[in-house]
Amino acid sequence: SSGSGDEALRDRRARILSRGLPKQKPIEGVKQVVVVASGKGGVGKSTTAVNVALALAANDSTKEVGLLDADIYGPSIPKMMNLKGNPELTPKNLMRPLKNYGIACMSMGFLIEETAPVVWRGLMVMSAVEKLLRQVDWGQLDYLVIDMPPGTGDVQLSVSQNIPIAGAVIVSTPQDVALLDARKGAEMFRKVHVPVLGLVQNMSVFQCPKCKHETHIFGADGVRDLAETLGLDILGDVPLHVSIRETCDSGQPVVISQPQSDA
């Protein structure tokens, strides 16, 4: 019948297309990988990734959590997690993650000088990402949170196609220009068959510390509207709060330093 013929053709096409894709291979010792991504830079993605990793560990002390900084050009995990130094090598020539607050961390920032720019072409970046994924001794982790670089380029595709990912979290502010890129990010993950767990609306409202008046600096509920359009959940609504920024800048993220605070 024509129906079964069409199905056979579709199967054949899918097989041909998949030939060029890398085979997914789990990271040794890691049970679940969660990526935190954004379409646009500067929306608080790294701050979210750091606090999500710390919250996963705080909510269940039996779980081992790791944090991988996949942003080669602008690594911010070392500063936010208050870590400095070079990773030691194991007898098998694997890098040992640096640890703070019980979280095993790896970042390009541990391998270069703090102020040195990474002036590399795409192939060198991809090689660095491959090393951060495959040449690290993570031990046994229940969760590895990956802080992705902004955008929908080579690194996002490579990570998505090389390792099995349990889900992606998309971070955006409610601003229209950020939402455009957040939508592209969500669609990219769907294209490469990575489940999108939901959206985080960041910097949603600013409350004046003196008069308590609330201002929606970047607009109100833009991420909620986008989530509804895409049929996704809102995982969190994070205010624009000075303590969230200050605690991350000082290497004492708010989940650790002010666990009982509203922020």
GROMACS .gro file of C-alpha atoms in nm:
model
  263
    1SER     CA    1   0.000   0.000   0.000
    2SER     CA    2   0.105   0.362  -0.049
    3GLY     CA    3   0.093   0.421   0.333
    4SER     CA    4   0.355   0.156   0.411
    5GLY     CA    5   0.562   0.276   0.112
    6ASP     CA    6   0.564   0.631   0.250
    7GLU     CA    7   0.665   0.498   0.593
    8ALA     CA    8   0.955   0.298   0.444
    9LEU     CA    9   1.070   0.608   0.255
   10ARG     CA   10   1.057   0.819   0.572
   11ASP     CA   11   1.256   0.556   0.764
   12ARG     CA   12   1.519   0.542   0.489
   13ARG     CA   13   1.546   0.922   0.483
   14ALA     CA   14   1.586   0.934   0.863
   15ARG     CA   15   1.862   0.668   0.848
   16ILE     CA   16   2.051   0.862   0.578
   17LEU     CA   17   2.024   1.190   0.771
   18SER     CA   18   2.140   1.031   1.098
   19ARG     CA   19   2.458   0.891   0.938
   20GLY     CA   20   2.629   1.229   0.962
   21LEU     CA   21   2.538   1.280   1.329
   22PRO     CA   22   2.774   1.180   1.611
   23LYS     CA   23   2.663   0.884   1.822
   24GLN     CA   24   2.547   0.989   2.168
   25LYS     CA   25   2.767   0.849   2.443
   26PRO     CA   26   2.698   0.907   2.813
   27ILE     CA   27   2.957   1.084   3.029
   28GLU     CA   28   3.115   0.820   3.250
   29GLY     CA   29   2.974   0.822   3.603
   30VAL     CA   30   2.701   1.079   3.526
   31LYS     CA   31   2.337   0.969   3.560
   32GLN     CA   32   2.145   1.279   3.444
   33VAL     CA   33   2.254   1.585   3.248
   34VAL     CA   34   2.053   1.909   3.269
   35VAL     CA   35   2.153   2.202   3.046
   36VAL     CA   36   2.075   2.563   3.137
   37ALA     CA   37   2.059   2.775   2.822
   38SER     CA   38   1.945   3.108   2.685
   39GLY     CA   39   1.912   3.260   2.343
   40LYS     CA   40   2.062   3.593   2.454
   41GLY     CA   41   2.355   3.675   2.678
   42GLY     CA   42   2.315   3.877   2.998
   43VAL     CA   43   1.982   3.728   3.109
   44GLY     CA   44   2.122   3.558   3.421
   45LYS     CA   45   2.177   3.210   3.281
   46SER     CA   46   2.499   3.137   3.473
   47THR     CA   47   2.348   3.273   3.796
   48THR     CA   48   2.051   3.040   3.743
   49ALA     CA   49   2.274   2.740   3.661
   50VAL     CA   50   2.485   2.791   3.975
   51ASN     CA   51   2.185   2.827   4.205
   52VAL     CA   52   2.002   2.532   4.042
   53ALA     CA   53   2.306   2.307   4.102
   54LEU     CA   54   2.333   2.422   4.464
   55ALA     CA   55   1.956   2.382   4.516
   56LEU     CA   56   1.959   2.024   4.376
   57ALA     CA   57   2.227   1.935   4.632
   58ALA     CA   58   2.056   2.126   4.916
   59ASN     CA   59   1.717   1.961   4.853
   60ASP     CA   60   1.860   1.608   4.875
   61SER     CA   61   2.191   1.556   5.056
   62THR     CA   62   2.217   1.201   4.916
   63LYS     CA   63   2.261   1.338   4.562
   64GLU     CA   64   2.601   1.420   4.411
   65VAL     CA   65   2.591   1.724   4.182
   66GLY     CA   66   2.842   1.862   3.930
   67LEU     CA   67   2.856   2.189   3.736
   68LEU     CA   68   3.017   2.223   3.393
   69ASP     CA   69   3.086   2.565   3.245
   70ALA     CA   70   3.058   2.516   2.866
   71ASP     CA   71   3.104   2.887   2.793
   72ILE     CA   72   3.459   2.891   2.650
   73TYR     CA   73   3.476   3.263   2.568
   74GLY     CA   74   3.317   3.395   2.888
   75PRO     CA   75   3.350   3.145   3.174
   76SER     CA   76   3.187   3.281   3.490
   77ILE     CA   77   3.149   2.970   3.709
   78PRO     CA   78   3.495   3.009   3.878
   79LYS     CA   79   3.403   3.355   4.014
   80MET     CA   80   3.048   3.260   4.109
   81MET     CA   81   3.158   2.940   4.285
   82ASN     CA   82   3.461   3.112   4.446
   83LEU     CA   83   3.712   2.873   4.289
   84LYS     CA   84   4.065   2.932   4.159
   85GLY     CA   85   4.351   2.709   4.050
   86ASN     CA   86   4.434   2.438   3.800
   87PRO     CA   87   4.275   2.093   3.807
   88GLU     CA   88   4.498   1.804   3.915
   89LEU     CA   89   4.539   1.510   3.677
   90THR     CA   90   4.449   1.151   3.768
   91PRO     CA   91   4.681   0.859   3.678
   92LYS     CA   92   4.456   0.813   3.371
   93ASN     CA   93   4.532   1.172   3.263
   94LEU     CA   94   4.180   1.297   3.340
   95MET     CA   95   4.122   1.637   3.503
   96ARG     CA   96   3.985   1.638   3.858
   97PRO     CA   97   3.706   1.895   3.905
   98LEU     CA   98   3.755   2.170   4.165
   99LYS     CA   99   3.504   2.156   4.449
  100ASN     CA  100   3.320   2.412   4.659
  101TYR     CA  101   2.991   2.396   4.855
  102GLY     CA  102   2.992   2.021   4.777
  103ILE     CA  103   2.964   2.082   4.400
  104ALA     CA  104   3.227   1.943   4.158
  105CYS     CA  105   3.303   2.218   3.902
  106MET     CA  106   3.490   2.230   3.572
  107SER     CA  107   3.546   2.537   3.356
  108MET     CA  108   3.775   2.678   3.090
  109GLY     CA  109   3.840   2.948   3.351
  110PHE     CA  110   4.053   2.697   3.548
  111LEU     CA  111   4.279   2.640   3.248
  112ILE     CA  112   4.361   2.999   3.144
  113GLU     CA  113   4.458   3.322   3.322
  114GLU     CA  114   4.157   3.506   3.468
  115THR     CA  115   4.209   3.814   3.249
  116ALA     CA  116   4.327   3.632   2.933
  117PRO     CA  117   4.086   3.642   2.640
  118VAL     CA  118   4.018   3.321   2.446
  119VAL     CA  119   4.089   3.426   2.086
  120TRP     CA  120   4.005   3.100   1.912
  121ARG     CA  121   3.830   2.983   1.599
  122GLY     CA  122   3.538   2.739   1.609
  123LEU     CA  123   3.741   2.417   1.574
  124MET     CA  124   3.955   2.498   1.878
  125VAL     CA  125   3.645   2.582   2.080
  126MET     CA  126   3.487   2.248   1.983
  127SER     CA  127   3.804   2.065   2.084
  128ALA     CA  128   3.797   2.241   2.425
  129VAL     CA  129   3.430   2.149   2.476
  130GLU     CA  130   3.508   1.786   2.391
  131LYS     CA  131   3.788   1.786   2.652
  132LEU     CA  132   3.560   1.938   2.918
  133LEU     CA  133   3.298   1.672   2.844
  134ARG     CA  134   3.519   1.364   2.807
  135GLN     CA  135   3.849   1.426   2.987
  136VAL     CA  136   3.716   1.504   3.334
  137ASP     CA  137   3.694   1.253   3.619
  138TRP     CA  138   3.347   1.336   3.757
  139GLY     CA  139   3.338   1.036   3.990
  140GLN     CA  140   2.974   0.934   4.044
  141LEU     CA  141   2.722   1.215   3.983
  142ASP     CA  142   2.343   1.204   4.007
  143TYR     CA  143   2.317   1.536   3.822
  144LEU     CA  144   2.553   1.731   3.599
  145VAL     CA  145   2.428   2.085   3.535
  146ILE     CA  146   2.581   2.237   3.220
  147ASP     CA  147   2.593   2.615   3.190
  148MET     CA  148   2.572   2.664   2.812
  149PRO     CA  149   2.701   2.968   2.623
  150PRO     CA  150   2.427   3.199   2.488
  151GLY     CA  151   2.284   3.135   2.143
  152THR     CA  152   2.216   2.834   1.922
  153GLY     CA  153   2.557   2.766   1.767
  154ASP     CA  154   2.822   2.494   1.741
  155VAL     CA  155   2.865   2.434   2.115
  156GLN     CA  156   2.492   2.387   2.181
  157LEU     CA  157   2.459   2.148   1.885
  158SER     CA  158   2.772   1.954   1.974
  159VAL     CA  159   2.673   1.906   2.339
  160SER     CA  160   2.315   1.811   2.243
  161GLN     CA  161   2.426   1.556   1.983
  162ASN     CA  162   2.721   1.401   2.171
  163ILE     CA  163   2.569   1.323   2.511
  164PRO     CA  164   2.222   1.214   2.628
  165ILE     CA  165   2.050   1.510   2.798
  166ALA     CA  166   1.765   1.462   3.044
  167GLY     CA  167   1.632   1.812   2.979
  168ALA     CA  168   1.699   2.177   2.901
  169VAL     CA  169   1.603   2.482   3.108
  170ILE     CA  170   1.568   2.807   2.912
  171VAL     CA  171   1.634   3.135   3.096
  172SER     CA  172   1.501   3.468   2.969
  173THR     CA  173   1.405   3.812   3.089
  174PRO     CA  174   1.050   3.929   2.997
  175GLN     CA  175   1.198   4.176   2.744
  176ASP     CA  176   1.080   4.129   2.383
  177VAL     CA  177   1.430   4.104   2.231
  178ALA     CA  178   1.530   3.837   2.486
  179LEU     CA  179   1.207   3.644   2.425
  180LEU     CA  180   1.275   3.625   2.050
  181ASP     CA  181   1.606   3.450   2.120
  182ALA     CA  182   1.464   3.234   2.400
  183ARG     CA  183   1.207   3.099   2.156
  184LYS     CA  184   1.484   3.011   1.908
  185GLY     CA  185   1.669   2.830   2.189
  186ALA     CA  186   1.361   2.624   2.279
  187GLU     CA  187   1.298   2.537   1.914
  188MET     CA  188   1.663   2.432   1.867
  189PHE     CA  189   1.643   2.183   2.154
  190ARG     CA  190   1.320   2.042   2.014
  191LYS     CA  191   1.489   1.997   1.674
  192VAL     CA  192   1.771   1.792   1.827
  193HIS     CA  193   1.524   1.594   2.043
  194VAL     CA  194   1.625   1.735   2.381
  195PRO     CA  195   1.321   1.772   2.611
  196VAL     CA  196   1.268   2.131   2.727
  197LEU     CA  197   1.179   2.110   3.097
  198GLY     CA  198   1.048   2.468   3.100
  199LEU     CA  199   1.133   2.837   3.114
  200VAL     CA  200   1.271   3.055   3.393
  201GLN     CA  201   1.157   3.417   3.394
  202ASN     CA  202   1.451   3.614   3.535
  203MET     CA  203   1.475   3.979   3.645
  204SER     CA  204   1.097   3.992   3.632
  205VAL     CA  205   1.028   4.269   3.882
  206PHE     CA  206   1.231   4.526   4.078
  207GLN     CA  207   1.116   4.632   4.424
  208CYS     CA  208   1.250   4.964   4.555
  209PRO     CA  209   1.427   4.884   4.886
  210LYS     CA  210   1.305   5.215   5.035
  211CYS     CA  211   0.941   5.257   4.932
  212LYS     CA  212   0.872   4.892   4.824
  213HIS     CA  213   0.721   5.012   4.494
  214GLU     CA  214   0.745   4.741   4.227
  215THR     CA  215   0.860   4.818   3.870
  216HIS     CA  216   0.864   4.574   3.578
  217ILE     CA  217   1.182   4.711   3.421
  218PHE     CA  218   1.195   4.451   3.142
  219GLY     CA  219   0.818   4.418   3.098
  220ALA     CA  220   0.567   4.194   3.273
  221ASP     CA  221   0.490   3.826   3.210
  222GLY     CA  222   0.660   3.804   2.869
  223VAL     CA  223   0.813   3.465   2.953
  224ARG     CA  224   0.477   3.338   3.083
  225ASP     CA  225   0.314   3.430   2.752
  226LEU     CA  226   0.595   3.257   2.559
  227ALA     CA  227   0.562   2.943   2.774
  228GLU     CA  228   0.189   2.934   2.697
  229THR     CA  229   0.256   2.975   2.323
  230LEU     CA  230   0.512   2.692   2.324
  231GLY     CA  231   0.313   2.468   2.559
  232LEU     CA  232   0.589   2.473   2.823
  233ASP     CA  233   0.597   2.513   3.201
  234ILE     CA  234   0.724   2.814   3.394
  235LEU     CA  235   0.980   2.669   3.638
  236GLY     CA  236   1.047   2.989   3.829
  237ASP     CA  237   0.997   3.364   3.839
  238VAL     CA  238   1.307   3.536   3.976
  239PRO     CA  239   1.302   3.906   4.074
  240LEU     CA  240   1.571   4.161   3.986
  241HIS     CA  241   1.724   4.173   4.332
  242VAL     CA  242   2.055   4.325   4.439
  243SER     CA  243   2.134   4.038   4.678
  244ILE     CA  244   2.114   3.778   4.398
  245ARG     CA  245   2.370   3.976   4.199
  246GLU     CA  246   2.596   4.059   4.495
  247THR     CA  247   2.608   3.704   4.630
  248CYS     CA  248   2.707   3.556   4.292
  249ASP     CA  249   2.970   3.827   4.234
  250SER     CA  250   3.124   3.753   4.574
  251GLY     CA  251   3.129   3.376   4.514
  252GLN     CA  252   2.861   3.300   4.776
  253PRO     CA  253   2.546   3.228   4.568
  254VAL     CA  254   2.214   3.321   4.730
  255VAL     CA  255   2.098   2.956   4.769
  256ILE     CA  256   2.399   2.895   4.996
  257SER     CA  257   2.444   3.233   5.167
  258GLN     CA  258   2.078   3.335   5.215
  259PRO     CA  259   1.873   3.014   5.190
  260GLN     CA  260   1.577   3.154   5.388
  261SER     CA  261   1.551   3.485   5.200
  262ASP     CA  262   1.272   3.566   4.954
  263ALA     CA  263   1.532   3.590   4.676
   0.00000   0.00000   0.00000
